[in-house]
Amino acid sequence: MTFRGSQVLSNYLACCCFASLASLASCTGTVGSDQANYGSGSGNCDKPNQLAAGPAPLVRLSSSEYMNTLKDLFPKVSVAGAELTAIGEVQSDGFLNTAEAQAPSAAAIEAFAGNAAVVAKLVASDVTKILPCTAASPAEEASCGAKFIETFGKQAFRRPLTTTEKTRFGSFLKDASGKWGFPVAVRMVTEAFLQSPSFLYRIESSGKTIGGAIALDNYEVASRLSYLLTDTMPDAALMDAADAGRLTSAAGVKEQARRLLKTERAREAVASFHAQWLRFEKMDKLAKAADVYPNFDATMAAALKDATVKYVDRMFWDEGHKLQSFLTDNHAYVNSTLAPLYGTTASGSELVWTELDEPGRSGILTQAGLLAGLAHERNDAPVLRGIFVLDRLLCQPPPSPPADVNTTLPPLTESANQTTRQQLEASHATPKCASCHKSIDGIGFGFGNFDALGQYRTKEFGLDVDATGEFVGTDIDGKFDGAADMGRKLASSQQVSACLATQWLGYALAVRRENLDACMTDPLVKALGDANGDLRELVVALVASDAFRHRASTP
């Protein structure tokens, strides 16, 4: 049937500042812009006695957060099976949740409106699945409707509704119920909730000024904590903690963080961070030249990615969970398909945790899947691998090449009678290229023992491989020999620890790295060191930090 209340709903959304997400700035602040200017993140904190509030842009739920929240908000409704429109996302600084890339678009607004209508229609088919009470008479409908608005509204907005909001939604429900009946009214109110900025965004406008910053209130902390560690809305225990005022202290936040980190949802959320930080999308749609790698196929491609994902998951949760192990461990997940790549044997399709004998393996750096993703179809890619280490592990991405420089590499062929390294060294020798490639290639050439499938080798095109490299412009400057030696140097680097802390904090606050400074990250680096490199303790320290629990007091 045609939903006759659609125009009324549209008018209601507009008058409540719900219709145009593009005009949200006039209601709550600037969309996707930081509230303060921060340094580059290098060096020590120059304001040790001031509270280091983090940037607090207006953050929209990411696509996964949005879908997970819909499922959790309607546990008795088949939201997972509904035909919902995915919300497009733009990668910024390597992540998909960065606020500056979330500017509202016509497509996004239409998707949110369409999804709200689909879910609300499912609700209307049996309102008992969402109502907290039974409404058998008009009088009961009125009281039940008020209770529904209060309880469902608190879940949807992740905070108690204000008196004004209760009045507005209550009046809307009463008016719609009188015209179209109670079930349709519930449907319309549900649809209105799902299009509200308070549902779609994490709006942080409360708190009191402390030490030149604004402390987030209990519910704002609960939302930040939940979406970081579970990729969805706060659960009942977290909301209970917020109700009881237990999330205004670092100790209270740590307690909830440790609880959430024991859940399966936390494993999924941490895996999402790792996939973005470590650019796992590079392993999607792997393609290799059939004449060079005749055994490569779709089964191997899938196994390469699955094994890398499982490796990172195990290193964080189960296998020492230390940064040093993450960079120097000599294990991999192996099955019969991947065994030849690792110079070992295995039977069956199941990926099995395996200790490797090859001398060059070094933690995440030499997982075959990641190496295959950071390679071309025929040859390895020292440039891609060098940039990966500089950007994702050292937070030192090289500048873009000059506009007048041709970045298309010449074909690397066996007939040149030179290794990939030798051919690239000749190509990058020009003055315009050499300045940047000194740091890129200095790292990238250290992966020379691994081909485009991540297989260990000592020769290429019949010639000896030179896998020596050099760090330039870092806190571990100097030469190294091969990926294992590189991994050991990176594991000893304070810059790597600071970069990891910065990557996590930027992801948690949905901001780019340049919007963070040492005052925000230094406490995290210290906590990581005090915990002997425990990756999980870094996350606990992050959510308890001043930067996570406060926002700047001036726009």
Coordinates of C-alpha atoms in Angstrom, one line a residue:
M1 CA 0.0 0.0 0.0
T2 CA 1.0 3.6 -0.4
F3 CA 2.2 5.1 2.9
R4 CA -0.1 8.1 3.3
G5 CA 1.9 9.5 6.2
S6 CA 5.1 10.0 4.2
Q7 CA 4.5 13.7 3.6
V8 CA 3.7 14.2 7.3
L9 CA 6.8 12.4 8.3
S10 CA 8.9 14.5 5.8
N11 CA 7.5 17.7 7.3
Y12 CA 8.2 16.5 10.8
L13 CA 11.8 15.6 10.0
A14 CA 12.3 19.0 8.4
C15 CA 10.9 21.0 11.3
C16 CA 13.1 19.1 13.7
C17 CA 16.2 19.7 11.7
F18 CA 16.3 16.0 10.7
A19 CA 15.7 16.1 7.0
S20 CA 18.8 17.7 5.6
L21 CA 22.0 16.1 7.0
A22 CA 23.8 18.6 4.7
S23 CA 22.6 21.4 7.0
L24 CA 23.5 19.6 10.2
A25 CA 26.2 22.2 10.9
S26 CA 23.5 24.8 11.7
C27 CA 22.2 22.4 14.4
T28 CA 25.2 21.0 16.1
G29 CA 28.5 22.3 14.7
T30 CA 30.7 21.8 11.6
V31 CA 30.5 18.4 9.9
G32 CA 33.8 16.6 9.6
S33 CA 36.1 19.5 10.8
D34 CA 38.3 19.5 13.8
Q35 CA 37.7 21.8 16.7
A36 CA 41.3 22.8 17.1
N37 CA 44.6 22.8 15.2
Y38 CA 47.2 20.3 16.3
G39 CA 50.8 19.7 15.5
S40 CA 52.4 17.0 13.4
G41 CA 52.6 14.5 16.1
S42 CA 56.4 14.5 16.2
G43 CA 58.6 15.3 19.2
N44 CA 57.8 15.4 22.8
C45 CA 54.8 17.0 24.4
D46 CA 55.5 20.7 25.0
K47 CA 52.5 21.2 27.3
P48 CA 52.9 18.4 29.9
N49 CA 50.8 20.1 32.6
Q50 CA 47.8 20.8 30.4
L51 CA 45.0 18.4 29.7
A52 CA 45.5 17.0 26.1
A53 CA 42.0 17.0 24.7
G54 CA 41.6 15.2 21.4
P55 CA 40.1 16.6 18.2
A56 CA 36.3 16.1 18.2
P57 CA 34.8 16.4 14.7
L58 CA 31.2 15.4 14.1
V59 CA 31.5 11.7 13.4
R60 CA 28.9 9.8 11.4
L61 CA 28.5 6.1 11.9
S62 CA 30.6 4.1 9.5
S63 CA 28.9 1.7 7.1
S64 CA 29.7 -1.3 9.4
E65 CA 28.7 0.6 12.5
Y66 CA 25.5 1.7 11.0
M67 CA 24.5 -1.8 9.8
N68 CA 25.5 -3.4 13.1
T69 CA 23.6 -0.8 15.1
L70 CA 20.4 -1.5 13.1
K71 CA 20.7 -5.2 13.8
D72 CA 21.3 -4.7 17.5
L73 CA 18.6 -2.0 17.8
F74 CA 15.9 -4.4 16.4
P75 CA 16.9 -7.9 17.8
K76 CA 13.4 -9.3 17.1
V77 CA 13.2 -8.0 13.6
S78 CA 14.9 -9.6 10.6
V79 CA 17.0 -6.5 9.7
A80 CA 19.9 -8.7 8.5
G81 CA 17.7 -10.1 5.7
A82 CA 16.3 -6.8 4.6
E83 CA 17.4 -5.2 1.3
L84 CA 19.3 -2.2 2.8
T85 CA 21.4 0.2 0.7
A86 CA 25.0 0.2 1.6
I87 CA 26.5 3.6 2.6
G88 CA 29.4 4.6 0.4
E89 CA 32.7 5.4 2.2
V90 CA 35.8 7.2 1.2
Q91 CA 39.2 6.1 2.5
S92 CA 41.2 8.9 4.1
D93 CA 44.6 8.3 5.8
G94 CA 44.0 4.6 5.2
F95 CA 40.8 4.4 7.2
L96 CA 37.1 4.4 6.2
N97 CA 35.7 6.2 9.3
T98 CA 37.6 9.5 9.0
A99 CA 35.2 12.4 9.7
E100 CA 36.5 14.7 7.0
A101 CA 35.6 12.2 4.3
Q102 CA 32.0 11.8 5.6
A103 CA 30.5 15.0 4.2
P104 CA 26.7 14.3 3.6
S105 CA 25.8 13.6 0.0
A106 CA 22.5 13.2 -1.8
A107 CA 23.2 9.5 -2.2
A108 CA 23.9 9.0 1.5
I109 CA 20.8 10.9 2.6
E110 CA 18.6 8.9 0.2
A111 CA 20.2 5.7 1.4
F112 CA 19.5 6.6 5.1
A113 CA 16.0 7.6 4.3
G114 CA 15.3 4.4 2.2
N115 CA 16.8 2.1 4.9
A116 CA 14.8 3.8 7.6
A117 CA 11.6 3.2 5.6
V118 CA 12.5 -0.5 5.0
V119 CA 13.2 -1.1 8.7
A120 CA 10.2 0.8 9.9
K121 CA 8.0 -1.2 7.6
L122 CA 9.3 -4.4 9.1
V123 CA 8.6 -3.0 12.5
A124 CA 5.0 -2.1 11.5
S125 CA 4.2 -5.7 10.5
D126 CA 4.3 -6.6 14.2
V127 CA 4.8 -3.7 16.6
T128 CA 5.0 -6.1 19.5
K129 CA 8.5 -6.9 18.5
I130 CA 9.6 -3.4 19.3
L131 CA 7.2 -2.1 21.9
P132 CA 8.2 -2.5 25.6
C133 CA 4.5 -3.0 26.6
T134 CA 1.1 -4.2 25.4
A135 CA -1.4 -1.7 24.0
A136 CA -4.9 -3.2 23.9
S137 CA -6.8 0.1 24.1
P138 CA -6.5 3.7 23.1
A139 CA -5.5 4.6 26.7
E140 CA -2.9 1.9 26.8
E141 CA -1.6 3.0 23.4
A142 CA -1.0 6.4 24.7
S143 CA 1.0 5.3 27.8
C144 CA 2.7 2.5 25.9
G145 CA 3.7 4.9 23.1
A146 CA 5.2 7.3 25.6
K147 CA 7.2 4.4 27.2
F148 CA 8.3 3.3 23.7
I149 CA 9.6 6.7 22.8
E150 CA 11.5 6.9 26.1
T151 CA 13.1 3.4 26.0
F152 CA 13.6 3.1 22.2
G153 CA 14.8 6.6 21.9
K154 CA 17.4 6.1 24.6
Q155 CA 18.7 3.0 22.7
A156 CA 18.7 4.8 19.3
F157 CA 20.3 8.0 20.5
R158 CA 22.6 6.2 22.9
R159 CA 21.5 8.6 25.7
P160 CA 18.3 9.6 27.5
L161 CA 16.0 11.8 25.4
T162 CA 15.6 15.4 26.4
T163 CA 12.3 16.7 27.6
T164 CA 11.9 18.6 24.3
E165 CA 12.6 15.4 22.3
K166 CA 10.1 13.4 24.3
T167 CA 7.4 16.1 23.7
R168 CA 8.1 16.3 20.0
F169 CA 8.1 12.6 19.4
G170 CA 5.1 12.2 21.7
S171 CA 3.1 14.8 19.8
F172 CA 4.1 13.2 16.5
L173 CA 3.0 9.8 17.7
K174 CA -0.3 11.0 19.0
D175 CA -1.1 13.0 15.9
A176 CA -0.2 10.1 13.6
S177 CA -2.0 7.5 15.7
G178 CA -5.2 9.6 15.5
K179 CA -5.0 9.7 11.7
W180 CA -3.7 6.3 10.7
G181 CA -3.7 4.1 13.8
F182 CA -1.2 3.1 16.4
P183 CA 0.9 0.6 14.3
V184 CA 1.4 3.1 11.5
A185 CA 2.3 5.8 14.1
V186 CA 4.9 3.5 15.6
R187 CA 6.3 2.9 12.1
M188 CA 6.5 6.7 11.4
V189 CA 8.2 7.4 14.7
T190 CA 10.6 4.6 14.2
E191 CA 11.4 6.0 10.7
A192 CA 11.9 9.5 12.2
F193 CA 14.3 8.1 14.9
L194 CA 16.4 6.3 12.2
Q195 CA 16.8 9.5 10.2
S196 CA 17.8 11.7 13.1
P197 CA 21.3 13.1 13.3
S198 CA 21.4 11.9 16.9
F199 CA 21.1 8.3 15.5
L200 CA 23.3 8.7 12.5
Y201 CA 26.0 10.7 14.2
R202 CA 27.9 10.7 17.5
I203 CA 27.0 14.2 18.6
E204 CA 29.0 15.4 21.5
S205 CA 27.7 18.6 23.0
S206 CA 27.6 17.9 26.7
G207 CA 30.2 17.8 29.5
K208 CA 31.8 20.4 31.7
T209 CA 35.0 22.4 31.2
I210 CA 38.0 20.9 33.0
G211 CA 41.6 22.1 32.5
G212 CA 40.8 24.1 29.4
A213 CA 39.0 21.1 27.8
I214 CA 35.5 19.6 27.9
A215 CA 35.0 16.3 29.6
L216 CA 32.7 14.0 27.6
D217 CA 29.6 12.9 29.6
N218 CA 29.0 9.3 30.5
Y219 CA 26.9 8.5 27.4
E220 CA 29.3 10.1 25.0
V221 CA 32.2 8.1 26.4
A222 CA 30.0 5.0 26.2
S223 CA 29.4 5.5 22.5
R224 CA 33.0 6.2 21.8
L225 CA 34.1 3.1 23.7
S226 CA 31.4 0.9 22.2
Y227 CA 32.0 1.9 18.5
L228 CA 35.7 1.5 18.9
L229 CA 35.7 -1.8 20.6
T230 CA 32.6 -3.5 19.3
D231 CA 31.7 -1.6 16.1
T232 CA 28.1 -1.1 17.3
M233 CA 25.9 0.6 19.8
P234 CA 26.6 0.3 23.6
D235 CA 25.3 -2.9 25.2
A236 CA 23.1 -3.0 28.2
A237 CA 26.0 -3.3 30.7
L238 CA 27.7 -0.3 29.2
M239 CA 24.6 1.8 29.3
D240 CA 24.1 0.7 32.9
A241 CA 27.6 2.0 33.7
A242 CA 26.7 5.3 32.0
D243 CA 23.5 5.6 33.9
A244 CA 25.4 5.0 37.1
G245 CA 28.0 7.7 36.2
R246 CA 30.9 5.2 36.2
L247 CA 32.4 6.4 32.9
T248 CA 33.7 9.8 33.9
S249 CA 36.9 8.3 35.4
A250 CA 39.8 6.6 33.7
A251 CA 39.3 3.6 36.0
G252 CA 35.7 3.2 35.1
V253 CA 36.5 3.3 31.4
K254 CA 39.3 0.8 31.8
E255 CA 36.9 -1.6 33.6
Q256 CA 34.4 -1.5 30.8
A257 CA 37.2 -1.7 28.1
R258 CA 38.6 -4.9 29.6
R259 CA 35.1 -6.4 29.8
L260 CA 34.4 -5.5 26.1
L261 CA 37.8 -6.8 25.0
K262 CA 36.7 -10.3 26.2
T263 CA 33.7 -10.4 23.7
E264 CA 33.6 -11.8 20.2
R265 CA 32.5 -8.4 19.0
A266 CA 35.8 -6.9 20.1
R267 CA 37.7 -9.5 18.0
E268 CA 35.7 -8.4 15.0
A269 CA 36.2 -4.7 15.7
V270 CA 39.9 -5.0 16.2
A271 CA 40.1 -7.0 13.0
S272 CA 38.5 -4.1 11.2
F273 CA 41.1 -1.7 12.5
H274 CA 43.9 -4.1 11.5
A275 CA 42.4 -4.6 8.0
Q276 CA 42.4 -0.8 7.4
W277 CA 45.7 0.0 9.1
L278 CA 47.6 -2.8 7.3
R279 CA 45.9 -2.2 4.0
F280 CA 44.4 -5.6 3.7
E281 CA 42.4 -4.5 0.7
K282 CA 45.6 -4.9 -1.2
M283 CA 45.0 -8.6 -1.0
D284 CA 41.6 -8.3 -2.6
K285 CA 41.4 -9.3 -6.3
L286 CA 45.0 -10.7 -6.3
A287 CA 46.2 -11.4 -9.9
K288 CA 49.5 -13.0 -10.9
A289 CA 51.0 -13.8 -14.2
A290 CA 50.2 -17.4 -15.1
D291 CA 53.5 -18.0 -17.0
V292 CA 55.5 -16.9 -13.9
Y293 CA 53.3 -18.4 -11.2
P294 CA 51.4 -21.3 -12.8
N295 CA 50.1 -22.6 -9.4
F296 CA 48.4 -19.4 -8.5
D297 CA 44.6 -19.5 -8.6
A298 CA 41.6 -18.2 -6.8
T299 CA 42.0 -20.8 -4.0
M300 CA 45.5 -19.6 -3.3
A301 CA 44.4 -16.0 -3.4
A302 CA 41.7 -16.6 -0.8
A303 CA 44.1 -18.6 1.4
L304 CA 46.7 -15.9 1.3
K305 CA 44.4 -13.3 2.7
D306 CA 42.7 -15.6 5.2
A307 CA 46.0 -16.7 6.6
T308 CA 47.3 -13.1 7.0
V309 CA 44.1 -12.1 8.7
K310 CA 44.2 -15.0 11.1
Y311 CA 47.9 -14.3 11.8
V312 CA 47.3 -10.8 12.9
D313 CA 44.3 -11.8 14.9
R314 CA 46.3 -14.5 16.7
M315 CA 49.3 -12.1 17.4
F316 CA 47.0 -9.5 19.0
W317 CA 44.8 -11.9 21.1
D318 CA 46.6 -15.2 21.7
E319 CA 50.3 -15.4 20.7
G320 CA 52.2 -13.1 23.1
H321 CA 50.2 -10.1 21.9
K322 CA 53.4 -8.0 21.9
L323 CA 54.5 -5.5 19.4
Q324 CA 58.0 -7.1 19.2
S325 CA 56.5 -10.5 18.3
F326 CA 54.2 -8.8 15.8
L327 CA 57.3 -7.7 13.9
T328 CA 59.7 -10.6 14.5
D329 CA 57.7 -13.8 14.9
N330 CA 58.5 -16.8 12.6
H331 CA 55.1 -18.4 12.3
A332 CA 52.4 -18.4 9.7
Y333 CA 49.0 -20.1 9.0
V334 CA 49.7 -22.8 6.4
N335 CA 47.7 -25.3 4.5
S336 CA 48.5 -27.6 1.5
T337 CA 48.0 -24.7 -0.9
L338 CA 50.3 -22.3 0.9
A339 CA 52.9 -24.8 2.1
P340 CA 55.1 -24.5 -1.0
L341 CA 55.2 -20.7 -0.6
Y342 CA 56.7 -21.2 2.9
G343 CA 59.0 -24.0 2.1
T344 CA 57.2 -26.4 4.3
T345 CA 54.7 -29.3 4.1
A346 CA 51.0 -29.5 5.1
S347 CA 48.0 -31.5 4.2
G348 CA 44.4 -30.5 3.8
S349 CA 42.7 -27.1 3.3
E350 CA 42.6 -26.1 7.0
L351 CA 45.0 -23.3 7.9
V352 CA 47.3 -24.5 10.7
W353 CA 49.6 -22.4 12.9
T354 CA 53.1 -23.5 11.8
E355 CA 56.6 -22.6 12.8
L356 CA 58.7 -21.7 9.8
D357 CA 62.3 -22.7 9.1
E358 CA 63.1 -20.1 6.5
P359 CA 65.6 -17.6 8.0
G360 CA 64.1 -14.5 6.4
R361 CA 60.6 -14.5 7.9
S362 CA 59.8 -11.7 10.3
G363 CA 56.3 -11.3 11.7
I364 CA 53.6 -9.4 9.7
L365 CA 56.3 -8.0 7.4
T366 CA 56.8 -11.3 5.6
Q367 CA 53.4 -12.9 5.7
A368 CA 53.0 -14.2 2.1
G369 CA 49.6 -12.6 1.7
L370 CA 50.7 -9.1 2.5
L371 CA 53.8 -9.5 0.3
A372 CA 51.7 -10.7 -2.5
G373 CA 49.3 -7.7 -2.1
L374 CA 52.3 -5.4 -2.1
A375 CA 53.6 -6.7 -5.4
H376 CA 52.9 -6.6 -9.1
E377 CA 51.6 -9.5 -11.3
R378 CA 55.1 -10.6 -12.4
N379 CA 57.5 -8.9 -10.0
D380 CA 57.9 -7.9 -6.5
A381 CA 57.4 -4.2 -5.7
P382 CA 60.1 -2.6 -3.6
V383 CA 58.5 0.8 -3.9
L384 CA 55.1 -0.4 -2.6
R385 CA 56.7 -2.3 0.2
G386 CA 58.9 0.6 1.2
I387 CA 56.0 3.0 1.2
F388 CA 53.9 0.6 3.3
V389 CA 56.6 0.5 6.1
L390 CA 57.1 4.2 6.0
D391 CA 53.4 5.1 6.1
R392 CA 51.8 2.4 8.2
L393 CA 54.6 1.5 10.6
L394 CA 56.7 4.7 10.9
C395 CA 54.0 7.3 10.1
Q396 CA 56.4 8.9 7.7
P397 CA 54.7 8.7 4.3
P398 CA 56.9 10.1 1.4
P399 CA 55.7 13.1 -0.5
S400 CA 53.9 12.7 -3.8
P401 CA 56.3 12.7 -6.8
P402 CA 56.7 16.0 -8.8
A403 CA 54.0 16.6 -11.3
D404 CA 56.4 16.4 -14.2
V405 CA 57.9 13.1 -13.3
N406 CA 56.8 10.0 -15.2
T407 CA 56.0 7.4 -12.4
T408 CA 55.4 4.6 -14.9
L409 CA 58.0 2.0 -14.3
P410 CA 59.8 0.4 -17.2
P411 CA 58.9 -3.3 -17.7
L412 CA 61.2 -5.4 -15.5
T413 CA 62.3 -8.3 -17.5
E414 CA 64.7 -11.3 -17.2
S415 CA 66.3 -10.3 -20.5
A416 CA 67.7 -7.2 -18.9
N417 CA 70.1 -9.5 -17.1
Q418 CA 69.6 -7.5 -13.9
T419 CA 67.6 -8.1 -10.7
T420 CA 64.5 -6.0 -10.0
R421 CA 66.7 -4.0 -7.6
Q422 CA 69.3 -3.2 -10.2
Q423 CA 66.7 -2.1 -12.7
L424 CA 65.0 0.2 -10.3
E425 CA 68.2 1.6 -9.0
A426 CA 69.0 2.7 -12.6
S427 CA 65.5 4.1 -13.0
H428 CA 65.5 6.0 -9.7
A429 CA 69.0 7.5 -10.2
T430 CA 67.8 10.8 -11.6
P431 CA 68.0 13.8 -9.2
K432 CA 64.2 14.3 -9.2
C433 CA 63.6 10.7 -8.1
A434 CA 66.6 10.0 -5.9
S435 CA 65.7 12.3 -3.0
C436 CA 62.5 10.5 -2.2
H437 CA 63.5 7.0 -3.3
K438 CA 66.5 7.0 -1.0
S439 CA 64.2 6.4 2.0
I440 CA 61.6 4.3 0.0
D441 CA 64.0 2.0 -1.7
G442 CA 66.2 1.8 1.3
I443 CA 63.4 -0.1 3.0
G444 CA 61.8 -1.7 0.0
F445 CA 65.0 -3.4 -1.2
G446 CA 65.2 -5.1 2.1
F447 CA 62.3 -7.3 1.0
G448 CA 64.3 -8.6 -2.0
N449 CA 64.3 -12.2 -0.8
F450 CA 60.6 -12.4 -1.4
D451 CA 59.0 -12.6 -4.9
A452 CA 55.5 -11.4 -5.9
L453 CA 53.9 -14.4 -4.1
G454 CA 55.8 -13.9 -0.9
Q455 CA 58.1 -16.9 -1.6
Y456 CA 61.6 -16.8 -0.2
R457 CA 64.4 -16.8 -2.7
T458 CA 68.1 -16.1 -2.9
K459 CA 68.2 -15.6 -6.7
E460 CA 66.1 -13.7 -9.2
F461 CA 66.5 -14.2 -12.9
G462 CA 69.4 -16.5 -12.0
L463 CA 71.2 -13.6 -10.3
D464 CA 72.0 -13.3 -6.6
V465 CA 69.5 -11.2 -4.6
D466 CA 70.9 -8.3 -2.7
A467 CA 68.5 -7.7 0.2
T468 CA 70.5 -5.2 2.1
G469 CA 68.7 -2.0 3.0
E470 CA 68.9 1.2 5.0
F471 CA 66.7 3.3 7.2
V472 CA 67.0 7.0 6.5
G473 CA 65.4 9.8 8.6
T474 CA 64.1 7.6 11.4
D475 CA 65.1 6.8 15.0
I476 CA 66.7 3.6 13.8
D477 CA 68.8 4.9 10.9
G478 CA 71.4 2.6 9.5
K479 CA 71.9 -0.4 7.4
F480 CA 70.3 -3.8 7.7
D481 CA 70.4 -7.1 5.8
G482 CA 67.1 -8.6 4.9
A483 CA 63.6 -8.5 6.2
A484 CA 64.4 -10.3 9.5
D485 CA 67.0 -7.8 10.4
M486 CA 64.7 -5.0 9.3
G487 CA 62.0 -6.5 11.6
R488 CA 64.3 -6.5 14.6
K489 CA 65.2 -2.9 14.0
L490 CA 61.6 -1.8 13.7
A491 CA 60.7 -3.7 16.9
S492 CA 63.3 -1.6 18.8
S493 CA 62.0 1.7 17.3
Q494 CA 60.2 4.2 19.5
Q495 CA 59.0 5.8 16.3
V496 CA 57.1 2.6 15.5
S497 CA 55.5 2.5 18.9
A498 CA 54.5 6.2 18.5
C499 CA 53.1 5.5 15.0
L500 CA 51.1 2.5 16.3
A501 CA 49.6 4.7 19.1
T502 CA 48.9 7.4 16.5
Q503 CA 47.2 5.0 14.1
W504 CA 45.0 3.7 16.9
L505 CA 44.1 7.2 18.3
G506 CA 43.4 8.6 14.9
Y507 CA 41.1 5.7 14.2
A508 CA 39.4 6.0 17.5
L509 CA 38.7 9.8 17.1
A510 CA 38.0 9.5 13.3
V511 CA 40.7 12.1 12.4
R512 CA 43.8 12.2 10.3
R513 CA 47.2 11.7 11.9
E514 CA 48.2 15.3 11.4
N515 CA 45.4 16.4 13.7
L516 CA 47.1 14.6 16.6
D517 CA 50.1 15.8 18.6
A518 CA 52.7 14.3 21.0
C519 CA 50.7 15.5 24.1
M520 CA 48.0 13.1 23.0
T521 CA 50.1 10.2 22.0
D522 CA 53.1 10.3 24.4
P523 CA 51.0 8.8 27.3
L524 CA 50.0 5.9 25.0
V525 CA 53.6 5.2 24.0
K526 CA 54.6 5.2 27.6
A527 CA 51.8 2.8 28.5
L528 CA 52.8 0.5 25.7
G529 CA 56.4 0.5 27.0
D530 CA 55.4 0.0 30.6
A531 CA 53.3 -3.0 29.4
N532 CA 56.3 -4.5 27.6
G533 CA 54.7 -3.9 24.2
D534 CA 51.3 -5.5 25.0
L535 CA 49.1 -4.5 22.2
R536 CA 45.9 -4.9 24.2
E537 CA 47.1 -2.7 27.0
L538 CA 47.8 0.0 24.4
V539 CA 44.1 0.0 23.5
V540 CA 43.1 0.1 27.2
A541 CA 45.4 3.0 27.8
L542 CA 44.0 4.8 24.7
V543 CA 40.3 4.7 25.9
A544 CA 41.4 5.9 29.4
S545 CA 43.5 8.8 28.0
D546 CA 42.6 12.4 28.2
A547 CA 42.5 12.7 24.4
F548 CA 39.8 10.0 24.2
R549 CA 37.7 11.2 27.1
H550 CA 37.8 15.0 26.4
R551 CA 37.3 17.4 23.6
A552 CA 38.7 20.8 22.9
S553 CA 36.7 23.7 24.5
T554 CA 37.1 26.2 21.6
P555 CA 36.0 25.7 18.0

